[in-house]
């Protein structure tokens, strides 16, 4: 979902994904669940956060796109506009990505630029052309300039 809502193009969400519904194939999904206790409210909040970001972020609405890093099981890219820069790091795989700095000098992100991770609220400052990153479990981190 983190990639879907931050990558260029039009995202598509199949009904019920946002509340944790599942099924065996497209024809096997049942009726929409409306019973509040049966909903995955944490997952729904995650979707709402990402949808809000997509609808309000100048970098995601009309910004540029640049691949920053491709490793086995890890992809990082920059979405940027004059007003904002967003770095998305997605990691999949059986274990964590070790702590390694992310090279960003080729994206013209200046040293001293402070970034804040959307979900954890951790902050990091670009130093010597790198964004320092802690070890990362499978999932997504979304770093943005400003608050």
XYZ file of N, CA, C and O in Angstrom:
588
model
N 0.837 -1.197 0.000
C 0.000 0.000 0.000
C 0.875 1.251 0.000
O 0.547 2.232 -0.640
N 2.006 1.164 0.712
C 2.928 2.298 0.718
C 3.446 2.615 -0.674
O 3.534 3.778 -1.070
N 3.784 1.584 -1.440
C 4.213 1.798 -2.821
C 3.052 2.275 -3.682
O 3.192 3.206 -4.477
N 1.923 1.640 -3.538
C 0.745 1.958 -4.333
C 0.361 3.436 -4.218
O 0.032 4.080 -5.203
N 0.421 3.981 -3.020
C -0.025 5.355 -2.794
C 1.055 6.411 -3.027
O 0.756 7.600 -3.038
N 2.312 5.982 -3.224
C 3.375 6.968 -3.432
C 4.011 6.885 -4.814
O 4.738 7.786 -5.210
N 3.753 5.828 -5.549
C 4.323 5.643 -6.885
C 3.517 6.464 -7.884
O 2.319 6.686 -7.685
N 4.139 6.927 -8.975
C 3.370 7.650 -9.994
C 2.256 6.778 -10.576
O 2.383 5.559 -10.638
N 1.197 7.417 -10.987
C 0.076 6.699 -11.583
C -1.136 6.720 -10.672
O -1.143 7.366 -9.626
N -2.156 6.016 -11.093
C -3.421 5.989 -10.362
C -3.495 4.708 -9.532
O -3.470 3.615 -10.080
N -3.586 4.838 -8.200
C -3.680 3.635 -7.373
C -5.057 2.996 -7.478
O -6.057 3.670 -7.731
N -5.104 1.703 -7.283
C -6.364 0.976 -7.305
C -6.422 0.071 -6.075
O -5.512 -0.727 -5.855
N -7.480 0.205 -5.302
C -7.663 -0.597 -4.103
C -8.904 -1.452 -4.303
O -9.984 -0.935 -4.598
N -8.747 -2.758 -4.155
C -9.877 -3.676 -4.273
C -10.706 -3.589 -2.994
O -10.139 -3.559 -1.891
N -12.008 -3.546 -3.128
C -12.861 -3.332 -1.963
C -12.547 -4.310 -0.840
O -12.320 -5.491 -1.063
N -12.481 -3.779 0.352
C -12.229 -4.596 1.526
C -10.765 -4.749 1.895
O -10.454 -5.123 3.023
N -9.851 -4.464 0.959
C -8.430 -4.554 1.299
C -8.097 -3.645 2.477
O -7.290 -3.994 3.329
N -8.739 -2.488 2.521
C -8.435 -1.491 3.547
C -8.886 -1.896 4.951
O -8.510 -1.263 5.932
N -9.689 -2.948 5.048
C -10.129 -3.417 6.368
C -9.703 -4.850 6.641
O -10.125 -5.464 7.617
N -8.861 -5.399 5.741
C -8.316 -6.725 5.970
C -9.125 -7.874 5.425
O -8.877 -9.029 5.777
N -10.107 -7.591 4.544
C -10.855 -8.688 3.938
C -9.938 -9.477 3.026
O -9.009 -8.941 2.434
N -10.213 -10.752 2.891
C -9.434 -11.576 1.986
C -10.366 -12.569 1.308
O -11.558 -12.613 1.590
N -9.814 -13.338 0.450
C -10.568 -14.363 -0.265
C -9.634 -15.065 -1.207
O -8.516 -14.618 -1.455
N -10.073 -16.169 -1.753
C -9.246 -16.946 -2.659
C -9.577 -16.547 -4.090
O -10.427 -17.143 -4.733
N -8.949 -15.495 -4.563
C -9.196 -15.018 -5.918
C -10.284 -13.959 -5.937
O -11.009 -13.740 -4.969
N -10.409 -13.281 -7.066
C -11.362 -12.175 -7.184
C -12.817 -12.623 -7.041
O -13.650 -11.886 -6.545
N -13.133 -13.834 -7.472
C -14.522 -14.281 -7.422
C -14.910 -14.820 -6.051
O -16.082 -15.072 -5.798
N -13.940 -15.000 -5.163
C -14.231 -15.618 -3.877
C -14.438 -14.617 -2.742
O -14.756 -15.006 -1.638
N -14.271 -13.327 -3.002
C -14.440 -12.353 -1.925
C -15.922 -12.190 -1.641
O -16.735 -12.025 -2.538
N -16.263 -12.214 -0.376
C -17.658 -12.086 0.027
C -18.122 -10.642 0.017
O -17.461 -9.749 -0.507
N -19.269 -10.432 0.606
C -19.837 -9.086 0.698
C -18.985 -8.216 1.617
O -18.313 -8.710 2.517
N -19.067 -6.929 1.406
C -18.326 -5.972 2.232
C -18.737 -6.128 3.693
O -19.918 -6.265 4.009
N -17.746 -6.111 4.570
C -18.005 -6.197 6.011
C -18.259 -4.789 6.542
O -17.435 -3.897 6.359
N -19.379 -4.594 7.184
C -19.715 -3.289 7.761
C -19.738 -3.338 9.281
O -19.833 -2.313 9.938
N -19.641 -4.543 9.852
C -19.685 -4.715 11.297
C -18.374 -4.206 11.902
O -17.307 -4.786 11.691
N -18.430 -3.108 12.642
C -17.240 -2.432 13.170
C -16.272 -3.358 13.912
O -15.064 -3.281 13.682
N -16.725 -4.249 14.789
C -15.759 -5.115 15.491
C -14.995 -6.065 14.566
O -13.914 -6.519 14.906
N -15.528 -6.351 13.386
C -14.871 -7.278 12.466
C -13.824 -6.585 11.591
O -13.075 -7.256 10.883
N -13.755 -5.260 11.635
C -12.830 -4.514 10.790
C -11.434 -4.499 11.406
O -11.282 -4.444 12.617
N -10.420 -4.483 10.568
C -9.047 -4.267 11.022
C -8.842 -2.755 11.051
O -8.488 -2.144 10.043
N -9.093 -2.144 12.197
C -9.062 -0.683 12.292
C -7.643 -0.121 12.165
O -7.475 0.992 11.674
N -6.628 -0.879 12.578
C -5.246 -0.409 12.406
C -4.887 -0.344 10.924
O -4.270 0.621 10.463
N -5.276 -1.359 10.178
C -5.021 -1.362 8.741
C -5.790 -0.241 8.064
O -5.256 0.451 7.194
N -7.019 -0.035 8.471
C -7.835 1.055 7.903
C -7.181 2.410 8.183
O -7.122 3.274 7.304
N -6.657 2.612 9.371
C -5.978 3.867 9.713
C -4.720 4.045 8.855
O -4.408 5.163 8.421
N -4.002 2.947 8.596
C -2.817 2.983 7.734
C -3.210 3.452 6.331
O -2.573 4.337 5.758
N -4.257 2.865 5.783
C -4.753 3.289 4.465
C -5.157 4.762 4.484
O -4.828 5.511 3.563
N -5.874 5.182 5.511
C -6.325 6.574 5.586
C -5.152 7.549 5.626
O -5.187 8.587 4.971
N -4.107 7.191 6.369
C -2.924 8.044 6.431
C -2.289 8.179 5.055
O -1.947 9.282 4.615
N -2.142 7.071 4.358
C -1.515 7.099 3.037
C -2.385 7.792 1.994
O -1.876 8.509 1.132
N -3.686 7.599 2.058
C -4.590 8.275 1.116
C -4.559 9.778 1.361
O -4.503 10.578 0.412
N -4.550 10.194 2.614
C -4.461 11.624 2.932
C -3.151 12.202 2.394
O -3.141 13.283 1.792
N -2.050 11.488 2.594
C -0.766 11.948 2.078
C -0.824 12.096 0.564
O -0.400 13.116 0.017
N -1.364 11.103 -0.115
C -1.439 11.154 -1.582
C -2.271 12.333 -2.073
O -1.962 12.957 -3.076
N -3.337 12.649 -1.365
C -4.245 13.731 -1.794
C -3.729 15.124 -1.451
O -4.198 16.105 -2.015
N -2.788 15.247 -0.510
C -2.353 16.570 -0.047
C -0.891 16.883 -0.342
O -0.489 18.042 -0.209
N -0.116 15.914 -0.721
C 1.323 16.116 -0.918
C 1.629 16.679 -2.299
O 1.348 16.030 -3.316
N 2.252 17.867 -2.361
C 2.647 18.402 -3.673
C 3.595 17.467 -4.424
O 3.503 17.342 -5.646
N 4.467 16.784 -3.695
C 5.411 15.862 -4.346
C 4.698 14.670 -4.967
O 5.120 14.170 -6.015
N 3.616 14.198 -4.350
C 2.892 13.051 -4.887
C 1.858 13.459 -5.928
O 1.541 12.681 -6.828
N 1.337 14.664 -5.820
C 0.314 15.124 -6.768
C 0.931 15.430 -8.137
O 0.421 15.008 -9.168
N 2.037 16.172 -8.143
C 2.600 16.601 -9.426
C 4.119 16.617 -9.413
O 4.732 17.300 -10.221
N 4.727 15.861 -8.516
C 6.174 15.896 -8.382
C 6.896 14.934 -9.298
O 6.292 14.112 -9.977
N 8.206 15.053 -9.276
C 9.056 14.189 -10.061
C 9.246 12.832 -9.399
O 8.765 12.577 -8.290
N 9.982 11.979 -10.110
C 10.229 10.622 -9.638
C 11.654 10.242 -9.995
O 12.099 10.456 -11.122
N 12.386 9.700 -9.013
C 13.745 9.254 -9.272
C 14.054 8.042 -8.399
O 13.844 8.074 -7.188
N 14.563 6.993 -9.023
C 15.014 5.815 -8.272
C 16.300 6.194 -7.541
O 17.222 6.754 -8.132
N 16.354 5.886 -6.253
C 17.549 6.155 -5.452
C 18.388 4.909 -5.224
O 19.611 4.980 -5.173
N 17.723 3.765 -5.058
C 18.448 2.551 -4.694
C 17.630 1.331 -5.091
O 16.416 1.301 -4.886
N 18.325 0.346 -5.651
C 17.725 -0.963 -5.902
C 18.703 -1.989 -5.357
O 19.858 -2.049 -5.776
N 18.247 -2.749 -4.384
C 19.017 -3.846 -3.805
C 18.121 -5.079 -3.834
O 16.915 -4.961 -4.059
N 18.714 -6.231 -3.547
C 17.881 -7.409 -3.428
C 16.885 -7.171 -2.300
O 17.270 -6.860 -1.172
N 15.608 -7.225 -2.611
C 14.498 -7.055 -1.664
C 14.267 -5.624 -1.191
O 13.443 -5.407 -0.310
N 14.980 -4.630 -1.725
C 14.781 -3.244 -1.286
C 14.740 -2.310 -2.482
O 15.554 -2.419 -3.394
N 13.795 -1.384 -2.450
C 13.658 -0.339 -3.459
C 13.483 0.984 -2.739
O 12.701 1.071 -1.780
N 14.199 2.005 -3.182
C 14.029 3.347 -2.618
C 13.907 4.337 -3.770
O 14.634 4.239 -4.765
N 12.975 5.273 -3.630
C 12.814 6.308 -4.654
C 12.423 7.631 -4.023
O 11.979 7.702 -2.878
N 12.629 8.674 -4.816
C 12.336 10.046 -4.408
C 11.162 10.561 -5.204
O 11.098 10.382 -6.419
N 10.214 11.174 -4.526
C 9.162 11.968 -5.162
C 9.411 13.391 -4.675
O 9.549 13.627 -3.478
N 9.507 14.348 -5.598
C 9.851 15.699 -5.171
C 9.147 16.767 -5.982
O 8.763 16.563 -7.123
N 8.968 17.898 -5.313
C 8.440 19.105 -5.924
C 9.236 20.262 -5.330
O 10.090 20.060 -4.466
N 8.939 21.472 -5.758
C 9.614 22.634 -5.184
C 9.322 22.774 -3.700
O 10.149 23.278 -2.946
N 8.144 22.320 -3.263
C 7.715 22.497 -1.875
C 8.108 21.342 -0.950
O 8.127 21.527 0.266
N 8.383 20.166 -1.506
C 8.498 18.993 -0.637
C 9.295 17.881 -1.317
O 9.262 17.729 -2.523
N 9.992 17.107 -0.491
C 10.684 15.912 -0.955
C 10.205 14.733 -0.106
O 10.090 14.849 1.116
N 9.925 13.622 -0.767
C 9.498 12.394 -0.087
C 10.381 11.249 -0.578
O 10.539 11.055 -1.784
N 10.955 10.525 0.364
C 11.739 9.336 0.050
C 10.956 8.123 0.549
O 10.546 8.081 1.712
N 10.747 7.166 -0.341
C 10.026 5.942 -0.005
C 11.023 4.791 -0.064
O 11.736 4.631 -1.052
N 11.063 4.018 1.011
C 11.933 2.847 1.079
C 11.040 1.645 1.363
O 10.339 1.615 2.376
N 11.053 0.699 0.453
C 10.251 -0.518 0.617
C 11.192 -1.709 0.715
O 12.100 -1.856 -0.106
N 10.965 -2.525 1.726
C 11.799 -3.710 1.928
C 10.892 -4.925 2.075
O 9.918 -4.900 2.830
N 11.218 -5.975 1.342
C 10.500 -7.242 1.453
C 11.529 -8.317 1.739
O 12.722 -8.083 1.660
N 11.085 -9.458 2.054
C 12.016 -10.548 2.248
C 11.855 -11.190 3.607
O 11.048 -10.757 4.429
N 12.649 -12.204 3.851
C 12.480 -12.974 5.079
C 13.009 -12.288 6.329
O 12.621 -12.625 7.436
N 13.894 -11.333 6.192
C 14.475 -10.702 7.378
C 14.628 -9.214 7.194
O 14.143 -8.629 6.229
N 15.326 -8.611 8.128
C 15.481 -7.165 8.092
C 16.574 -6.734 7.125
O 17.494 -7.495 6.821
N 16.448 -5.508 6.658
C 17.512 -4.860 5.899
C 18.456 -4.277 6.938
O 18.028 -3.542 7.828
N 19.751 -4.578 6.853
C 20.661 -4.047 7.859
C 20.744 -2.523 7.787
O 20.451 -1.923 6.758
N 21.144 -1.926 8.882
C 21.316 -0.473 8.922
C 22.394 -0.082 7.910
O 23.524 -0.547 7.992
N 22.014 0.707 6.946
C 22.920 1.221 5.917
C 22.429 2.591 5.502
O 21.216 2.792 5.350
N 23.328 3.534 5.294
C 22.882 4.843 4.822
C 22.393 4.758 3.378
O 22.876 3.946 2.591
N 21.424 5.599 3.058
C 20.847 5.649 1.717
C 21.523 6.776 0.938
O 21.473 7.933 1.368
N 22.160 6.483 -0.205
C 22.788 7.550 -0.983
C 21.725 8.450 -1.623
O 20.817 7.970 -2.294
N 21.853 9.763 -1.396
C 20.872 10.711 -1.939
C 21.535 11.898 -2.645
O 20.841 12.754 -3.172
N 22.869 11.947 -2.669
C 23.558 13.076 -3.293
C 23.193 13.206 -4.768
O 23.017 14.319 -5.274
N 23.030 12.071 -5.478
C 22.689 12.106 -6.902
C 21.279 12.641 -7.153
O 20.915 12.938 -8.279
N 20.489 12.790 -6.100
C 19.137 13.350 -6.218
C 19.122 14.839 -5.859
O 18.060 15.436 -5.754
N 20.302 15.409 -5.651
C 20.445 16.833 -5.324
C 19.778 17.198 -4.003
O 19.314 18.316 -3.824
N 19.724 16.250 -3.075
C 19.234 16.552 -1.734
C 20.428 17.035 -0.921
O 21.414 16.313 -0.773
N 20.356 18.248 -0.393
C 21.532 18.850 0.232
C 21.825 18.315 1.627
O 20.922 17.898 2.359
N 23.099 18.355 1.990
C 23.485 18.043 3.359
C 22.784 19.024 4.298
O 22.580 20.195 3.962
N 22.405 18.530 5.462
C 21.706 19.360 6.443
C 20.199 19.310 6.325
O 19.497 19.803 7.202
N 19.684 18.709 5.251
C 18.233 18.602 5.081
C 17.687 17.589 6.075
O 18.143 16.453 6.124
N 16.712 18.018 6.876
C 16.129 17.119 7.872
C 14.896 16.441 7.288
O 14.052 17.069 6.665
N 14.817 15.137 7.506
C 13.698 14.326 7.035
C 13.024 13.695 8.249
O 13.683 13.381 9.243
N 11.714 13.509 8.150
C 10.941 12.885 9.224
C 10.180 11.702 8.640
O 9.537 11.825 7.596
N 10.258 10.563 9.325
C 9.563 9.365 8.859
C 8.093 9.461 9.264
O 7.768 9.760 10.405
N 7.209 9.237 8.329
C 5.772 9.470 8.491
C 5.145 8.681 9.634
O 4.325 9.215 10.376
N 5.494 7.431 9.804
C 4.806 6.586 10.784
C 5.477 6.578 12.151
O 4.801 6.645 13.170
N 6.785 6.493 12.181
C 7.492 6.427 13.470
C 7.825 7.802 14.033
O 8.138 7.921 15.208
N 7.797 8.826 13.188
C 8.163 10.204 13.536
C 9.647 10.344 13.859
O 10.077 11.349 14.423
N 10.459 9.339 13.508
C 11.904 9.473 13.669
C 12.394 10.559 12.727
O 11.819 10.773 11.659
N 13.471 11.210 13.105
C 14.047 12.210 12.218
C 15.481 11.817 11.889
O 16.135 11.099 12.648
N 15.942 12.267 10.748
C 17.310 12.013 10.310
C 17.732 13.188 9.437
O 16.904 13.820 8.775
N 19.020 13.470 9.446
C 19.568 14.581 8.677
C 20.527 14.041 7.633
O 21.381 13.198 7.937
N 20.392 14.526 6.417
C 21.277 14.115 5.341
C 22.675 14.658 5.637
O 22.849 15.847 5.892
N 23.646 13.750 5.610
C 25.025 14.093 5.915
C 25.947 13.437 4.897
O 25.826 12.227 4.641
N 26.837 14.216 4.313
C 27.792 13.714 3.314
C 27.108 12.961 2.181
O 27.618 11.958 1.681
N 25.908 13.428 1.792
C 25.193 12.826 0.670
C 24.429 11.563 0.985
O 23.989 10.864 0.083
N 24.231 11.268 2.287
C 23.536 10.048 2.694
C 22.461 10.357 3.735
O 22.654 11.197 4.605
N 21.357 9.630 3.646
C 20.339 9.634 4.686
C 20.612 8.420 5.567
O 20.543 7.289 5.090
N 20.965 8.629 6.842
C 21.247 7.477 7.708
C 19.967 6.689 7.980
O 18.931 7.265 8.287
N 20.051 5.386 7.846
C 18.890 4.525 8.059
C 19.223 3.434 9.059
O 20.280 2.802 8.969
N 18.305 3.204 9.970
C 18.432 2.093 10.916
C 18.029 0.805 10.207
O 17.511 0.822 9.091
N 18.255 -0.313 10.863
C 17.800 -1.597 10.326
C 16.289 -1.520 10.096
O 15.567 -0.829 10.832
N 15.823 -2.218 9.077
C 14.413 -2.106 8.681
C 13.806 -3.485 8.486
O 14.321 -4.291 7.714
N 12.723 -3.747 9.167
C 11.965 -4.978 8.968
C 11.185 -4.845 7.650
O 11.030 -3.742 7.130
N 10.672 -5.942 7.097
C 9.877 -5.828 5.874
C 8.722 -4.839 6.063
O 8.063 -4.818 7.090
N 8.545 -4.000 5.066
C 7.505 -2.981 5.108
C 7.965 -1.756 4.341
O 8.803 -1.840 3.450
N 7.409 -0.622 4.733
C 7.724 0.629 4.029
C 8.026 1.719 5.047
O 7.444 1.764 6.139
N 8.975 2.565 4.681
C 9.238 3.796 5.413
C 9.049 4.937 4.433
O 9.493 4.844 3.286
N 8.401 5.999 4.894
C 8.171 7.172 4.063
C 8.755 8.371 4.791
O 8.260 8.763 5.847
N 9.834 8.906 4.234
C 10.530 10.031 4.820
C 10.176 11.292 4.042
O 10.163 11.283 2.824
N 9.850 12.368 4.763
C 9.504 13.603 4.078
C 10.126 14.799 4.771
O 10.461 14.744 5.944
N 10.292 15.856 3.994
C 10.797 17.098 4.547
C 9.683 17.790 5.314
O 8.496 17.561 5.051
N 10.042 18.602 6.265
C 9.041 19.344 7.039
C 8.444 18.499 8.133
O 8.984 17.476 8.522
N 7.266 18.928 8.623
C 6.658 18.276 9.783
C 5.877 17.051 9.447
O 5.415 16.668 8.521
